[in-house]
Amino acid sequence: MTRKRKTRKIGPVGVRSTPKEERKQSLPTKGKKISERKGLPSGSRFSPKNKGESDHAQNRSGSDDPRHGSKKPVPLVMPEQVKKAPADRQLDPTEELAMLENDDRLQDFLTALEEGETLHVEDQAWVDEQLARYQQLVEELGIDLDDEDDEEL
């Protein structure tokens, strides 16, 4: 049995490690593609774009906030919206006259008036309104009612 004496001398125990910089240069990329960056860096909204321009922009607008939008105040309570009635289609005067002449309700009320009956106040007002419109349409179209009465006899 050979016997070696223990020494306190420190010799090269392991392999010398290479510095970090040399390791990074010598390591090949292990099949990884270096992809291009997509988008802006995080926090780009609040980082100044160009320091020279930020001074001028601050003097002009008073704010460096790049967010865009309306400065109009938002109403907290919505006003009531009035619903618009759909506009009635304007009829041709001849069509409107034909509708008045063929109106069964108007004809019933007129026959009741000829027989001497009295109508309810609302019905009488409606009949008067319809007859006034009939007179307007006759004048507008230039129809002479006396000629039609003579032809019927």
PDB file of C-alpha atoms in Angstrom:
ATOM      1  CA  MET A   1       0.000   0.000   0.000  1.00  0.00           C
ATOM      2  CA  THR A   2       1.437   3.115  -1.144  1.00  0.00           C
ATOM      3  CA  ARG A   3       1.106   5.972   1.045  1.00  0.00           C
ATOM      4  CA  LYS A   4       0.846   9.560  -0.083  1.00  0.00           C
ATOM      5  CA  ARG A   5       1.218  12.318   2.205  1.00  0.00           C
ATOM      6  CA  LYS A   6      -1.507  15.001   2.368  1.00  0.00           C
ATOM      7  CA  THR A   7      -0.377  18.365   1.244  1.00  0.00           C
ATOM      8  CA  ARG A   8      -1.867  21.775   1.613  1.00  0.00           C
ATOM      9  CA  LYS A   9      -0.772  22.808  -1.794  1.00  0.00           C
ATOM     10  CA  ILE A  10      -3.648  23.920  -4.038  1.00  0.00           C
ATOM     11  CA  GLY A  11      -3.281  22.818  -7.584  1.00  0.00           C
ATOM     12  CA  PRO A  12      -5.561  22.785 -10.588  1.00  0.00           C
ATOM     13  CA  VAL A  13      -8.508  20.798  -9.349  1.00  0.00           C
ATOM     14  CA  GLY A  14     -10.937  21.233 -12.229  1.00  0.00           C
ATOM     15  CA  VAL A  15     -11.174  22.663 -15.708  1.00  0.00           C
ATOM     16  CA  ARG A  16     -10.790  26.363 -15.977  1.00  0.00           C
ATOM     17  CA  SER A  17     -14.122  28.116 -16.770  1.00  0.00           C
ATOM     18  CA  THR A  18     -14.288  30.483 -19.716  1.00  0.00           C
ATOM     19  CA  PRO A  19     -15.502  34.037 -19.189  1.00  0.00           C
ATOM     20  CA  LYS A  20     -19.161  34.853 -19.952  1.00  0.00           C
ATOM     21  CA  GLU A  21     -18.418  37.023 -22.953  1.00  0.00           C
ATOM     22  CA  GLU A  22     -16.480  34.257 -24.664  1.00  0.00           C
ATOM     23  CA  ARG A  23     -19.224  31.729 -23.888  1.00  0.00           C
ATOM     24  CA  LYS A  24     -21.935  33.916 -25.454  1.00  0.00           C
ATOM     25  CA  GLN A  25     -19.920  34.374 -28.633  1.00  0.00           C
ATOM     26  CA  SER A  26     -19.043  30.737 -29.025  1.00  0.00           C
ATOM     27  CA  LEU A  27     -22.499  29.257 -28.283  1.00  0.00           C
ATOM     28  CA  PRO A  28     -24.468  28.583 -31.461  1.00  0.00           C
ATOM     29  CA  THR A  29     -28.194  29.310 -31.493  1.00  0.00           C
ATOM     30  CA  LYS A  30     -29.798  25.967 -30.796  1.00  0.00           C
ATOM     31  CA  GLY A  31     -32.308  25.928 -33.649  1.00  0.00           C
ATOM     32  CA  LYS A  32     -34.086  28.994 -32.327  1.00  0.00           C
ATOM     33  CA  LYS A  33     -35.024  31.686 -34.773  1.00  0.00           C
ATOM     34  CA  ILE A  34     -34.542  35.188 -33.634  1.00  0.00           C
ATOM     35  CA  SER A  35     -37.976  36.588 -34.404  1.00  0.00           C
ATOM     36  CA  GLU A  36     -38.579  40.213 -35.133  1.00  0.00           C
ATOM     37  CA  ARG A  37     -40.206  42.305 -32.476  1.00  0.00           C
ATOM     38  CA  LYS A  38     -43.872  42.944 -32.929  1.00  0.00           C
ATOM     39  CA  GLY A  39     -45.522  46.050 -31.614  1.00  0.00           C
ATOM     40  CA  LEU A  40     -44.246  48.793 -29.440  1.00  0.00           C
ATOM     41  CA  PRO A  41     -42.357  48.381 -26.211  1.00  0.00           C
ATOM     42  CA  SER A  42     -44.410  48.289 -23.056  1.00  0.00           C
ATOM     43  CA  GLY A  43     -45.199  51.636 -21.529  1.00  0.00           C
ATOM     44  CA  SER A  44     -44.751  53.497 -24.791  1.00  0.00           C
ATOM     45  CA  ARG A  45     -47.719  55.755 -24.086  1.00  0.00           C
ATOM     46  CA  PHE A  46     -45.970  57.547 -21.279  1.00  0.00           C
ATOM     47  CA  SER A  47     -42.420  57.497 -22.562  1.00  0.00           C
ATOM     48  CA  PRO A  48     -41.444  60.681 -24.397  1.00  0.00           C
ATOM     49  CA  LYS A  49     -40.930  60.218 -28.118  1.00  0.00           C
ATOM     50  CA  ASN A  50     -38.217  62.790 -28.652  1.00  0.00           C
ATOM     51  CA  LYS A  51     -36.921  64.870 -25.841  1.00  0.00           C
ATOM     52  CA  GLY A  52     -36.428  67.908 -28.087  1.00  0.00           C
ATOM     53  CA  GLU A  53     -39.999  67.825 -29.357  1.00  0.00           C
ATOM     54  CA  SER A  54     -41.590  67.299 -25.964  1.00  0.00           C
ATOM     55  CA  ASP A  55     -40.595  70.788 -24.826  1.00  0.00           C
ATOM     56  CA  HIS A  56     -42.274  72.400 -27.816  1.00  0.00           C
ATOM     57  CA  ALA A  57     -45.358  70.217 -27.588  1.00  0.00           C
ATOM     58  CA  GLN A  58     -45.747  71.057 -23.931  1.00  0.00           C
ATOM     59  CA  ASN A  59     -45.818  74.754 -24.705  1.00  0.00           C
ATOM     60  CA  ARG A  60     -48.401  74.336 -27.452  1.00  0.00           C
ATOM     61  CA  SER A  61     -50.928  71.900 -26.058  1.00  0.00           C
ATOM     62  CA  GLY A  62     -50.179  71.963 -22.373  1.00  0.00           C
ATOM     63  CA  SER A  63     -50.251  68.167 -22.135  1.00  0.00           C
ATOM     64  CA  ASP A  64     -48.004  65.350 -23.325  1.00  0.00           C
ATOM     65  CA  ASP A  65     -50.779  62.795 -23.179  1.00  0.00           C
ATOM     66  CA  PRO A  66     -50.817  61.176 -26.635  1.00  0.00           C
ATOM     67  CA  ARG A  67     -54.314  59.774 -26.198  1.00  0.00           C
ATOM     68  CA  HIS A  68     -56.724  61.230 -28.697  1.00  0.00           C
ATOM     69  CA  GLY A  69     -60.373  61.830 -28.218  1.00  0.00           C
ATOM     70  CA  SER A  70     -63.125  64.320 -27.820  1.00  0.00           C
ATOM     71  CA  LYS A  71     -62.840  66.996 -25.198  1.00  0.00           C
ATOM     72  CA  LYS A  72     -66.612  67.372 -25.161  1.00  0.00           C
ATOM     73  CA  PRO A  73     -68.045  66.574 -21.730  1.00  0.00           C
ATOM     74  CA  VAL A  74     -70.187  63.468 -21.534  1.00  0.00           C
ATOM     75  CA  PRO A  75     -73.718  64.067 -20.181  1.00  0.00           C
ATOM     76  CA  LEU A  76     -74.366  62.029 -17.058  1.00  0.00           C
ATOM     77  CA  VAL A  77     -78.150  62.006 -17.512  1.00  0.00           C
ATOM     78  CA  MET A  78     -79.531  61.232 -20.925  1.00  0.00           C
ATOM     79  CA  PRO A  79     -82.183  63.697 -22.108  1.00  0.00           C
ATOM     80  CA  GLU A  80     -85.510  62.222 -23.094  1.00  0.00           C
ATOM     81  CA  GLN A  81     -85.718  61.736 -26.806  1.00  0.00           C
ATOM     82  CA  VAL A  82     -88.916  62.767 -28.494  1.00  0.00           C
ATOM     83  CA  LYS A  83     -90.033  60.079 -30.874  1.00  0.00           C
ATOM     84  CA  LYS A  84     -90.764  61.565 -34.236  1.00  0.00           C
ATOM     85  CA  ALA A  85     -93.855  60.271 -35.927  1.00  0.00           C
ATOM     86  CA  PRO A  86     -93.058  58.946 -39.359  1.00  0.00           C
ATOM     87  CA  ALA A  87     -93.908  61.539 -41.951  1.00  0.00           C
ATOM     88  CA  ASP A  88     -97.153  60.726 -43.715  1.00  0.00           C
ATOM     89  CA  ARG A  89     -96.745  60.068 -47.369  1.00  0.00           C
ATOM     90  CA  GLN A  90     -98.171  62.969 -49.315  1.00  0.00           C
ATOM     91  CA  LEU A  91    -100.947  61.666 -51.501  1.00  0.00           C
ATOM     92  CA  ASP A  92    -101.740  62.996 -54.906  1.00  0.00           C
ATOM     93  CA  PRO A  93    -104.810  65.307 -54.695  1.00  0.00           C
ATOM     94  CA  THR A  94    -106.761  63.069 -57.061  1.00  0.00           C
ATOM     95  CA  GLU A  95    -105.980  59.996 -54.923  1.00  0.00           C
ATOM     96  CA  GLU A  96    -106.952  61.837 -51.756  1.00  0.00           C
ATOM     97  CA  LEU A  97    -110.209  63.016 -53.340  1.00  0.00           C
ATOM     98  CA  ALA A  98    -111.009  59.445 -54.402  1.00  0.00           C
ATOM     99  CA  MET A  99    -110.292  58.216 -50.863  1.00  0.00           C
ATOM    100  CA  LEU A 100    -112.668  60.817 -49.389  1.00  0.00           C
ATOM    101  CA  GLU A 101    -115.418  59.933 -51.860  1.00  0.00           C
ATOM    102  CA  ASN A 102    -115.054  56.210 -51.087  1.00  0.00           C
ATOM    103  CA  ASP A 103    -114.820  56.599 -47.295  1.00  0.00           C
ATOM    104  CA  ASP A 104    -117.599  54.401 -45.828  1.00  0.00           C
ATOM    105  CA  ARG A 105    -117.569  56.093 -42.440  1.00  0.00           C
ATOM    106  CA  LEU A 106    -117.992  59.540 -43.991  1.00  0.00           C
ATOM    107  CA  GLN A 107    -120.797  58.267 -46.231  1.00  0.00           C
ATOM    108  CA  ASP A 108    -122.623  56.749 -43.234  1.00  0.00           C
ATOM    109  CA  PHE A 109    -122.393  60.011 -41.284  1.00  0.00           C
ATOM    110  CA  LEU A 110    -123.610  62.044 -44.289  1.00  0.00           C
ATOM    111  CA  THR A 111    -126.638  59.767 -44.789  1.00  0.00           C
ATOM    112  CA  ALA A 112    -127.421  60.042 -41.069  1.00  0.00           C
ATOM    113  CA  LEU A 113    -127.272  63.847 -41.325  1.00  0.00           C
ATOM    114  CA  GLU A 114    -129.588  63.823 -44.378  1.00  0.00           C
ATOM    115  CA  GLU A 115    -132.105  61.733 -42.433  1.00  0.00           C
ATOM    116  CA  GLY A 116    -132.085  64.366 -39.688  1.00  0.00           C
ATOM    117  CA  GLU A 117    -130.145  62.521 -37.007  1.00  0.00           C
ATOM    118  CA  THR A 118    -127.744  64.393 -34.733  1.00  0.00           C
ATOM    119  CA  LEU A 119    -124.158  63.230 -34.485  1.00  0.00           C
ATOM    120  CA  HIS A 120    -121.873  63.128 -31.487  1.00  0.00           C
ATOM    121  CA  VAL A 121    -119.705  66.260 -31.095  1.00  0.00           C
ATOM    122  CA  GLU A 122    -116.471  64.445 -31.991  1.00  0.00           C
ATOM    123  CA  ASP A 123    -118.065  62.751 -35.007  1.00  0.00           C
ATOM    124  CA  GLN A 124    -119.525  66.054 -36.213  1.00  0.00           C
ATOM    125  CA  ALA A 125    -116.089  67.710 -35.910  1.00  0.00           C
ATOM    126  CA  TRP A 126    -114.521  64.881 -37.926  1.00  0.00           C
ATOM    127  CA  VAL A 127    -117.198  65.164 -40.643  1.00  0.00           C
ATOM    128  CA  ASP A 128    -116.689  68.944 -40.841  1.00  0.00           C
ATOM    129  CA  GLU A 129    -112.927  68.450 -41.171  1.00  0.00           C
ATOM    130  CA  GLN A 130    -113.352  65.875 -43.948  1.00  0.00           C
ATOM    131  CA  LEU A 131    -115.835  68.074 -45.838  1.00  0.00           C
ATOM    132  CA  ALA A 132    -113.491  71.072 -45.570  1.00  0.00           C
ATOM    133  CA  ARG A 133    -110.654  68.987 -46.992  1.00  0.00           C
ATOM    134  CA  TYR A 134    -112.963  67.788 -49.758  1.00  0.00           C
ATOM    135  CA  GLN A 135    -113.768  71.414 -50.667  1.00  0.00           C
ATOM    136  CA  GLN A 136    -110.051  72.282 -50.715  1.00  0.00           C
ATOM    137  CA  LEU A 137    -109.252  69.389 -53.027  1.00  0.00           C
ATOM    138  CA  VAL A 138    -112.121  70.239 -55.374  1.00  0.00           C
ATOM    139  CA  GLU A 139    -110.910  73.845 -55.627  1.00  0.00           C
ATOM    140  CA  GLU A 140    -107.307  72.708 -56.072  1.00  0.00           C
ATOM    141  CA  LEU A 141    -108.205  70.351 -58.901  1.00  0.00           C
ATOM    142  CA  GLY A 142    -110.600  72.842 -60.468  1.00  0.00           C
ATOM    143  CA  ILE A 143    -113.635  70.565 -60.399  1.00  0.00           C
ATOM    144  CA  ASP A 144    -117.013  72.316 -60.587  1.00  0.00           C
ATOM    145  CA  LEU A 145    -119.498  70.503 -58.345  1.00  0.00           C
ATOM    146  CA  ASP A 146    -122.533  72.241 -59.916  1.00  0.00           C
ATOM    147  CA  ASP A 147    -121.765  70.644 -63.307  1.00  0.00           C
ATOM    148  CA  GLU A 148    -121.674  67.160 -61.771  1.00  0.00           C
ATOM    149  CA  ASP A 149    -125.030  67.729 -60.058  1.00  0.00           C
ATOM    150  CA  ASP A 150    -126.583  68.821 -63.376  1.00  0.00           C
ATOM    151  CA  GLU A 151    -125.249  65.745 -65.160  1.00  0.00           C
ATOM    152  CA  GLU A 152    -126.769  63.393 -62.578  1.00  0.00           C
ATOM    153  CA  LEU A 153    -130.284  64.767 -63.145  1.00  0.00           C
TER     154      LEU A 153
END
